[in-house]
């Protein structure tokens, strides 16, 4: 089934109206005048949480997110879900203390991992200082892993 193509000839096409300076919503003075900085109020706001360094607080959760970005080089799981982080303490003045362990004292990253943790946590906005305490008691065992880590490693 074929359809016919209809052709319509037009002699003149009306020109669209031109923009006029008088039609502008702002004058040139208003356009070039300094506008109120829309970020000013936003940057002065404090986190909604009463204690940003407490569990559930914005700063605390940002530190946890930074820890979840660090992966064990031998096991494809982040160190937080692997259960290597024993404690996260964040004070109101931005001092973070991380208590952690490694899977074994003879871990090949025993010298570099605490430094990486300190560097990543110190890079979190709102953290002024970060300290890492490496402990061996209690020793790490697979029971400390999160369910997500166990699922990733096929242990569930």
JSON list of C-alpha atoms in Angstrom, two decimals:
[
{"chain": "A", "resi": 1, "resn": "UNK", "atom": "CA", "xyz": [0.00, 0.00, 0.00]},
{"chain": "A", "resi": 2, "resn": "UNK", "atom": "CA", "xyz": [1.58, 3.26, -1.05]},
{"chain": "A", "resi": 3, "resn": "UNK", "atom": "CA", "xyz": [0.80, 6.64, 0.35]},
{"chain": "A", "resi": 4, "resn": "UNK", "atom": "CA", "xyz": [0.83, 9.78, -1.70]},
{"chain": "A", "resi": 5, "resn": "UNK", "atom": "CA", "xyz": [3.12, 12.58, -0.70]},
{"chain": "A", "resi": 6, "resn": "UNK", "atom": "CA", "xyz": [1.37, 15.88, -0.57]},
{"chain": "A", "resi": 7, "resn": "UNK", "atom": "CA", "xyz": [3.32, 18.97, -1.56]},
{"chain": "A", "resi": 8, "resn": "UNK", "atom": "CA", "xyz": [2.18, 22.45, -0.62]},
{"chain": "A", "resi": 9, "resn": "UNK", "atom": "CA", "xyz": [3.71, 25.49, -2.23]},
{"chain": "A", "resi": 10, "resn": "UNK", "atom": "CA", "xyz": [4.07, 28.66, -0.17]},
{"chain": "A", "resi": 11, "resn": "UNK", "atom": "CA", "xyz": [4.74, 32.09, -1.61]},
{"chain": "A", "resi": 12, "resn": "UNK", "atom": "CA", "xyz": [5.72, 33.96, 1.58]},
{"chain": "A", "resi": 13, "resn": "UNK", "atom": "CA", "xyz": [6.77, 32.88, 5.08]},
{"chain": "A", "resi": 14, "resn": "UNK", "atom": "CA", "xyz": [6.15, 35.31, 7.94]},
{"chain": "A", "resi": 15, "resn": "UNK", "atom": "CA", "xyz": [9.32, 36.32, 9.78]},
{"chain": "A", "resi": 16, "resn": "UNK", "atom": "CA", "xyz": [9.36, 35.51, 13.50]},
{"chain": "A", "resi": 17, "resn": "UNK", "atom": "CA", "xyz": [9.37, 38.55, 15.80]},
{"chain": "A", "resi": 18, "resn": "UNK", "atom": "CA", "xyz": [12.80, 39.91, 16.70]},
{"chain": "A", "resi": 19, "resn": "UNK", "atom": "CA", "xyz": [13.94, 40.18, 20.28]},
{"chain": "A", "resi": 20, "resn": "UNK", "atom": "CA", "xyz": [14.02, 43.74, 21.55]},
{"chain": "A", "resi": 21, "resn": "UNK", "atom": "CA", "xyz": [16.12, 45.20, 24.36]},
{"chain": "A", "resi": 22, "resn": "UNK", "atom": "CA", "xyz": [12.97, 46.72, 25.88]},
{"chain": "A", "resi": 23, "resn": "UNK", "atom": "CA", "xyz": [11.48, 43.22, 26.22]},
{"chain": "A", "resi": 24, "resn": "UNK", "atom": "CA", "xyz": [14.33, 41.97, 28.47]},
{"chain": "A", "resi": 25, "resn": "UNK", "atom": "CA", "xyz": [13.40, 41.14, 32.05]},
{"chain": "A", "resi": 26, "resn": "UNK", "atom": "CA", "xyz": [16.56, 42.73, 33.49]},
{"chain": "A", "resi": 27, "resn": "UNK", "atom": "CA", "xyz": [18.30, 45.93, 32.65]},
{"chain": "A", "resi": 28, "resn": "UNK", "atom": "CA", "xyz": [21.99, 45.92, 31.79]},
{"chain": "A", "resi": 29, "resn": "UNK", "atom": "CA", "xyz": [22.77, 47.33, 35.24]},
{"chain": "A", "resi": 30, "resn": "UNK", "atom": "CA", "xyz": [20.91, 44.48, 36.91]},
{"chain": "A", "resi": 31, "resn": "UNK", "atom": "CA", "xyz": [22.58, 41.91, 34.68]},
{"chain": "A", "resi": 32, "resn": "UNK", "atom": "CA", "xyz": [26.11, 43.04, 35.43]},
{"chain": "A", "resi": 33, "resn": "UNK", "atom": "CA", "xyz": [25.57, 43.96, 39.08]},
{"chain": "A", "resi": 34, "resn": "UNK", "atom": "CA", "xyz": [26.97, 41.49, 41.60]},
{"chain": "A", "resi": 35, "resn": "UNK", "atom": "CA", "xyz": [24.35, 38.94, 42.42]},
{"chain": "A", "resi": 36, "resn": "UNK", "atom": "CA", "xyz": [23.94, 37.57, 45.93]},
{"chain": "A", "resi": 37, "resn": "UNK", "atom": "CA", "xyz": [26.24, 34.61, 46.34]},
{"chain": "A", "resi": 38, "resn": "UNK", "atom": "CA", "xyz": [23.86, 31.65, 46.36]},
{"chain": "A", "resi": 39, "resn": "UNK", "atom": "CA", "xyz": [26.46, 29.43, 48.06]},
{"chain": "A", "resi": 40, "resn": "UNK", "atom": "CA", "xyz": [26.97, 31.81, 50.98]},
{"chain": "A", "resi": 41, "resn": "UNK", "atom": "CA", "xyz": [24.11, 30.44, 53.06]},
{"chain": "A", "resi": 42, "resn": "UNK", "atom": "CA", "xyz": [24.80, 26.87, 52.02]},
{"chain": "A", "resi": 43, "resn": "UNK", "atom": "CA", "xyz": [28.45, 26.99, 53.08]},
{"chain": "A", "resi": 44, "resn": "UNK", "atom": "CA", "xyz": [27.58, 28.45, 56.48]},
{"chain": "A", "resi": 45, "resn": "UNK", "atom": "CA", "xyz": [25.11, 25.68, 57.29]},
{"chain": "A", "resi": 46, "resn": "UNK", "atom": "CA", "xyz": [26.10, 23.08, 59.83]},
{"chain": "A", "resi": 47, "resn": "UNK", "atom": "CA", "xyz": [25.16, 19.40, 59.40]},
{"chain": "A", "resi": 48, "resn": "UNK", "atom": "CA", "xyz": [21.64, 18.60, 60.55]},
{"chain": "A", "resi": 49, "resn": "UNK", "atom": "CA", "xyz": [22.87, 15.96, 62.98]},
{"chain": "A", "resi": 50, "resn": "UNK", "atom": "CA", "xyz": [23.39, 17.11, 66.57]},
{"chain": "A", "resi": 51, "resn": "UNK", "atom": "CA", "xyz": [26.70, 15.25, 66.77]},
{"chain": "A", "resi": 52, "resn": "UNK", "atom": "CA", "xyz": [28.35, 14.99, 63.33]},
{"chain": "A", "resi": 53, "resn": "UNK", "atom": "CA", "xyz": [31.10, 12.77, 64.72]},
{"chain": "A", "resi": 54, "resn": "UNK", "atom": "CA", "xyz": [28.69, 10.31, 66.35]},
{"chain": "A", "resi": 55, "resn": "UNK", "atom": "CA", "xyz": [27.57, 7.17, 64.53]},
{"chain": "A", "resi": 56, "resn": "UNK", "atom": "CA", "xyz": [24.96, 8.22, 62.03]},
{"chain": "A", "resi": 57, "resn": "UNK", "atom": "CA", "xyz": [26.34, 11.75, 61.88]},
{"chain": "A", "resi": 58, "resn": "UNK", "atom": "CA", "xyz": [27.42, 13.24, 58.56]},
{"chain": "A", "resi": 59, "resn": "UNK", "atom": "CA", "xyz": [31.12, 13.43, 59.41]},
{"chain": "A", "resi": 60, "resn": "UNK", "atom": "CA", "xyz": [31.21, 9.92, 60.88]},
{"chain": "A", "resi": 61, "resn": "UNK", "atom": "CA", "xyz": [29.47, 8.48, 57.82]},
{"chain": "A", "resi": 62, "resn": "UNK", "atom": "CA", "xyz": [31.89, 10.33, 55.52]},
{"chain": "A", "resi": 63, "resn": "UNK", "atom": "CA", "xyz": [34.80, 8.68, 57.35]},
{"chain": "A", "resi": 64, "resn": "UNK", "atom": "CA", "xyz": [33.14, 5.25, 56.97]},
{"chain": "A", "resi": 65, "resn": "UNK", "atom": "CA", "xyz": [32.65, 5.93, 53.25]},
{"chain": "A", "resi": 66, "resn": "UNK", "atom": "CA", "xyz": [36.35, 6.78, 52.93]},
{"chain": "A", "resi": 67, "resn": "UNK", "atom": "CA", "xyz": [37.27, 3.52, 54.69]},
{"chain": "A", "resi": 68, "resn": "UNK", "atom": "CA", "xyz": [35.04, 1.57, 52.32]},
{"chain": "A", "resi": 69, "resn": "UNK", "atom": "CA", "xyz": [37.10, 2.92, 49.40]},
{"chain": "A", "resi": 70, "resn": "UNK", "atom": "CA", "xyz": [40.24, 1.13, 50.66]},
{"chain": "A", "resi": 71, "resn": "UNK", "atom": "CA", "xyz": [40.57, -2.46, 49.48]},
{"chain": "A", "resi": 72, "resn": "UNK", "atom": "CA", "xyz": [42.74, -5.25, 50.80]},
{"chain": "A", "resi": 73, "resn": "UNK", "atom": "CA", "xyz": [45.22, -6.03, 48.01]},
{"chain": "A", "resi": 74, "resn": "UNK", "atom": "CA", "xyz": [44.90, -9.79, 48.44]},
{"chain": "A", "resi": 75, "resn": "UNK", "atom": "CA", "xyz": [41.15, -10.02, 48.98]},
{"chain": "A", "resi": 76, "resn": "UNK", "atom": "CA", "xyz": [38.78, -8.06, 46.71]},
{"chain": "A", "resi": 77, "resn": "UNK", "atom": "CA", "xyz": [36.81, -6.61, 49.65]},
{"chain": "A", "resi": 78, "resn": "UNK", "atom": "CA", "xyz": [37.11, -3.21, 51.33]},
{"chain": "A", "resi": 79, "resn": "UNK", "atom": "CA", "xyz": [38.77, -3.11, 54.74]},
{"chain": "A", "resi": 80, "resn": "UNK", "atom": "CA", "xyz": [35.61, -1.97, 56.54]},
{"chain": "A", "resi": 81, "resn": "UNK", "atom": "CA", "xyz": [33.46, -4.87, 55.33]},
{"chain": "A", "resi": 82, "resn": "UNK", "atom": "CA", "xyz": [36.39, -7.22, 55.83]},
{"chain": "A", "resi": 83, "resn": "UNK", "atom": "CA", "xyz": [36.18, -6.42, 59.55]},
{"chain": "A", "resi": 84, "resn": "UNK", "atom": "CA", "xyz": [39.63, -4.85, 59.85]},
{"chain": "A", "resi": 85, "resn": "UNK", "atom": "CA", "xyz": [38.24, -1.64, 61.38]},
{"chain": "A", "resi": 86, "resn": "UNK", "atom": "CA", "xyz": [37.62, -2.11, 65.09]},
{"chain": "A", "resi": 87, "resn": "UNK", "atom": "CA", "xyz": [36.68, 1.45, 65.95]},
{"chain": "A", "resi": 88, "resn": "UNK", "atom": "CA", "xyz": [36.05, 4.90, 64.51]},
{"chain": "A", "resi": 89, "resn": "UNK", "atom": "CA", "xyz": [36.04, 7.90, 66.86]},
{"chain": "A", "resi": 90, "resn": "UNK", "atom": "CA", "xyz": [35.45, 11.41, 65.54]},
{"chain": "A", "resi": 91, "resn": "UNK", "atom": "CA", "xyz": [35.55, 14.42, 67.86]},
{"chain": "A", "resi": 92, "resn": "UNK", "atom": "CA", "xyz": [33.65, 17.67, 67.33]},
{"chain": "A", "resi": 93, "resn": "UNK", "atom": "CA", "xyz": [36.87, 19.48, 66.40]},
{"chain": "A", "resi": 94, "resn": "UNK", "atom": "CA", "xyz": [37.54, 17.05, 63.52]},
{"chain": "A", "resi": 95, "resn": "UNK", "atom": "CA", "xyz": [40.04, 14.65, 65.11]},
{"chain": "A", "resi": 96, "resn": "UNK", "atom": "CA", "xyz": [39.49, 11.10, 63.84]},
{"chain": "A", "resi": 97, "resn": "UNK", "atom": "CA", "xyz": [40.98, 8.05, 65.53]},
{"chain": "A", "resi": 98, "resn": "UNK", "atom": "CA", "xyz": [40.76, 4.75, 63.67]},
{"chain": "A", "resi": 99, "resn": "UNK", "atom": "CA", "xyz": [41.49, 1.50, 65.50]},
{"chain": "A", "resi": 100, "resn": "UNK", "atom": "CA", "xyz": [42.24, -1.28, 63.07]},
{"chain": "A", "resi": 101, "resn": "UNK", "atom": "CA", "xyz": [44.00, -4.57, 62.58]},
{"chain": "A", "resi": 102, "resn": "UNK", "atom": "CA", "xyz": [45.24, -6.60, 59.63]},
{"chain": "A", "resi": 103, "resn": "UNK", "atom": "CA", "xyz": [44.41, -10.16, 58.65]},
{"chain": "A", "resi": 104, "resn": "UNK", "atom": "CA", "xyz": [47.82, -11.29, 59.95]},
{"chain": "A", "resi": 105, "resn": "UNK", "atom": "CA", "xyz": [50.88, -9.57, 61.47]},
{"chain": "A", "resi": 106, "resn": "UNK", "atom": "CA", "xyz": [52.89, -10.80, 58.47]},
{"chain": "A", "resi": 107, "resn": "UNK", "atom": "CA", "xyz": [50.55, -9.11, 55.99]},
{"chain": "A", "resi": 108, "resn": "UNK", "atom": "CA", "xyz": [52.54, -7.63, 53.09]},
{"chain": "A", "resi": 109, "resn": "UNK", "atom": "CA", "xyz": [50.81, -4.26, 53.54]},
{"chain": "A", "resi": 110, "resn": "UNK", "atom": "CA", "xyz": [51.46, -4.04, 57.29]},
{"chain": "A", "resi": 111, "resn": "UNK", "atom": "CA", "xyz": [53.69, -1.02, 56.79]},
{"chain": "A", "resi": 112, "resn": "UNK", "atom": "CA", "xyz": [51.67, 0.81, 54.13]},
{"chain": "A", "resi": 113, "resn": "UNK", "atom": "CA", "xyz": [48.01, 0.12, 55.03]},
{"chain": "A", "resi": 114, "resn": "UNK", "atom": "CA", "xyz": [47.85, 2.25, 58.24]},
{"chain": "A", "resi": 115, "resn": "UNK", "atom": "CA", "xyz": [49.42, 5.15, 56.33]},
{"chain": "A", "resi": 116, "resn": "UNK", "atom": "CA", "xyz": [46.88, 4.84, 53.54]},
{"chain": "A", "resi": 117, "resn": "UNK", "atom": "CA", "xyz": [44.02, 4.73, 56.06]},
{"chain": "A", "resi": 118, "resn": "UNK", "atom": "CA", "xyz": [45.37, 7.86, 57.77]},
{"chain": "A", "resi": 119, "resn": "UNK", "atom": "CA", "xyz": [45.76, 9.68, 54.46]},
{"chain": "A", "resi": 120, "resn": "UNK", "atom": "CA", "xyz": [42.28, 8.78, 53.16]},
{"chain": "A", "resi": 121, "resn": "UNK", "atom": "CA", "xyz": [40.53, 9.66, 56.43]},
{"chain": "A", "resi": 122, "resn": "UNK", "atom": "CA", "xyz": [42.44, 12.95, 56.76]},
{"chain": "A", "resi": 123, "resn": "UNK", "atom": "CA", "xyz": [41.25, 13.87, 53.24]},
{"chain": "A", "resi": 124, "resn": "UNK", "atom": "CA", "xyz": [37.59, 13.75, 54.32]},
{"chain": "A", "resi": 125, "resn": "UNK", "atom": "CA", "xyz": [36.17, 17.31, 54.44]},
{"chain": "A", "resi": 126, "resn": "UNK", "atom": "CA", "xyz": [35.74, 18.28, 58.09]},
{"chain": "A", "resi": 127, "resn": "UNK", "atom": "CA", "xyz": [38.54, 16.06, 59.39]},
{"chain": "A", "resi": 128, "resn": "UNK", "atom": "CA", "xyz": [41.50, 18.08, 60.66]},
{"chain": "A", "resi": 129, "resn": "UNK", "atom": "CA", "xyz": [43.67, 15.23, 61.96]},
{"chain": "A", "resi": 130, "resn": "UNK", "atom": "CA", "xyz": [43.57, 11.47, 61.61]},
{"chain": "A", "resi": 131, "resn": "UNK", "atom": "CA", "xyz": [45.36, 8.93, 63.79]},
{"chain": "A", "resi": 132, "resn": "UNK", "atom": "CA", "xyz": [45.49, 5.19, 63.15]},
{"chain": "A", "resi": 133, "resn": "UNK", "atom": "CA", "xyz": [46.03, 2.71, 65.95]},
{"chain": "A", "resi": 134, "resn": "UNK", "atom": "CA", "xyz": [47.12, -0.71, 64.67]},
{"chain": "A", "resi": 135, "resn": "UNK", "atom": "CA", "xyz": [46.22, -3.42, 67.17]},
{"chain": "A", "resi": 136, "resn": "UNK", "atom": "CA", "xyz": [46.62, -7.19, 67.18]},
{"chain": "A", "resi": 137, "resn": "UNK", "atom": "CA", "xyz": [44.32, -8.04, 70.08]},
{"chain": "A", "resi": 138, "resn": "UNK", "atom": "CA", "xyz": [41.74, -9.34, 69.42]},
{"chain": "A", "resi": 139, "resn": "UNK", "atom": "CA", "xyz": [43.16, -11.03, 66.35]},
{"chain": "A", "resi": 140, "resn": "UNK", "atom": "CA", "xyz": [41.20, -10.82, 63.14]},
{"chain": "A", "resi": 141, "resn": "UNK", "atom": "CA", "xyz": [39.16, -13.82, 62.06]},
{"chain": "A", "resi": 142, "resn": "UNK", "atom": "CA", "xyz": [36.64, -14.36, 59.23]},
{"chain": "A", "resi": 143, "resn": "UNK", "atom": "CA", "xyz": [33.73, -14.04, 61.69]},
{"chain": "A", "resi": 144, "resn": "UNK", "atom": "CA", "xyz": [34.37, -10.27, 61.76]},
{"chain": "A", "resi": 145, "resn": "UNK", "atom": "CA", "xyz": [33.46, -9.92, 58.07]},
{"chain": "A", "resi": 146, "resn": "UNK", "atom": "CA", "xyz": [30.16, -8.35, 57.04]},
{"chain": "A", "resi": 147, "resn": "UNK", "atom": "CA", "xyz": [27.56, -10.38, 55.17]},
{"chain": "A", "resi": 148, "resn": "UNK", "atom": "CA", "xyz": [28.34, -8.39, 52.02]},
{"chain": "A", "resi": 149, "resn": "UNK", "atom": "CA", "xyz": [32.01, -9.41, 52.24]},
{"chain": "A", "resi": 150, "resn": "UNK", "atom": "CA", "xyz": [31.11, -13.06, 52.82]},
{"chain": "A", "resi": 151, "resn": "UNK", "atom": "CA", "xyz": [28.77, -12.99, 49.84]},
{"chain": "A", "resi": 152, "resn": "UNK", "atom": "CA", "xyz": [31.49, -11.41, 47.68]},
{"chain": "A", "resi": 153, "resn": "UNK", "atom": "CA", "xyz": [33.95, -14.14, 48.68]},
{"chain": "A", "resi": 154, "resn": "UNK", "atom": "CA", "xyz": [31.40, -16.95, 48.27]},
{"chain": "A", "resi": 155, "resn": "UNK", "atom": "CA", "xyz": [31.34, -17.79, 51.98]},
{"chain": "A", "resi": 156, "resn": "UNK", "atom": "CA", "xyz": [27.54, -17.57, 52.39]}
]
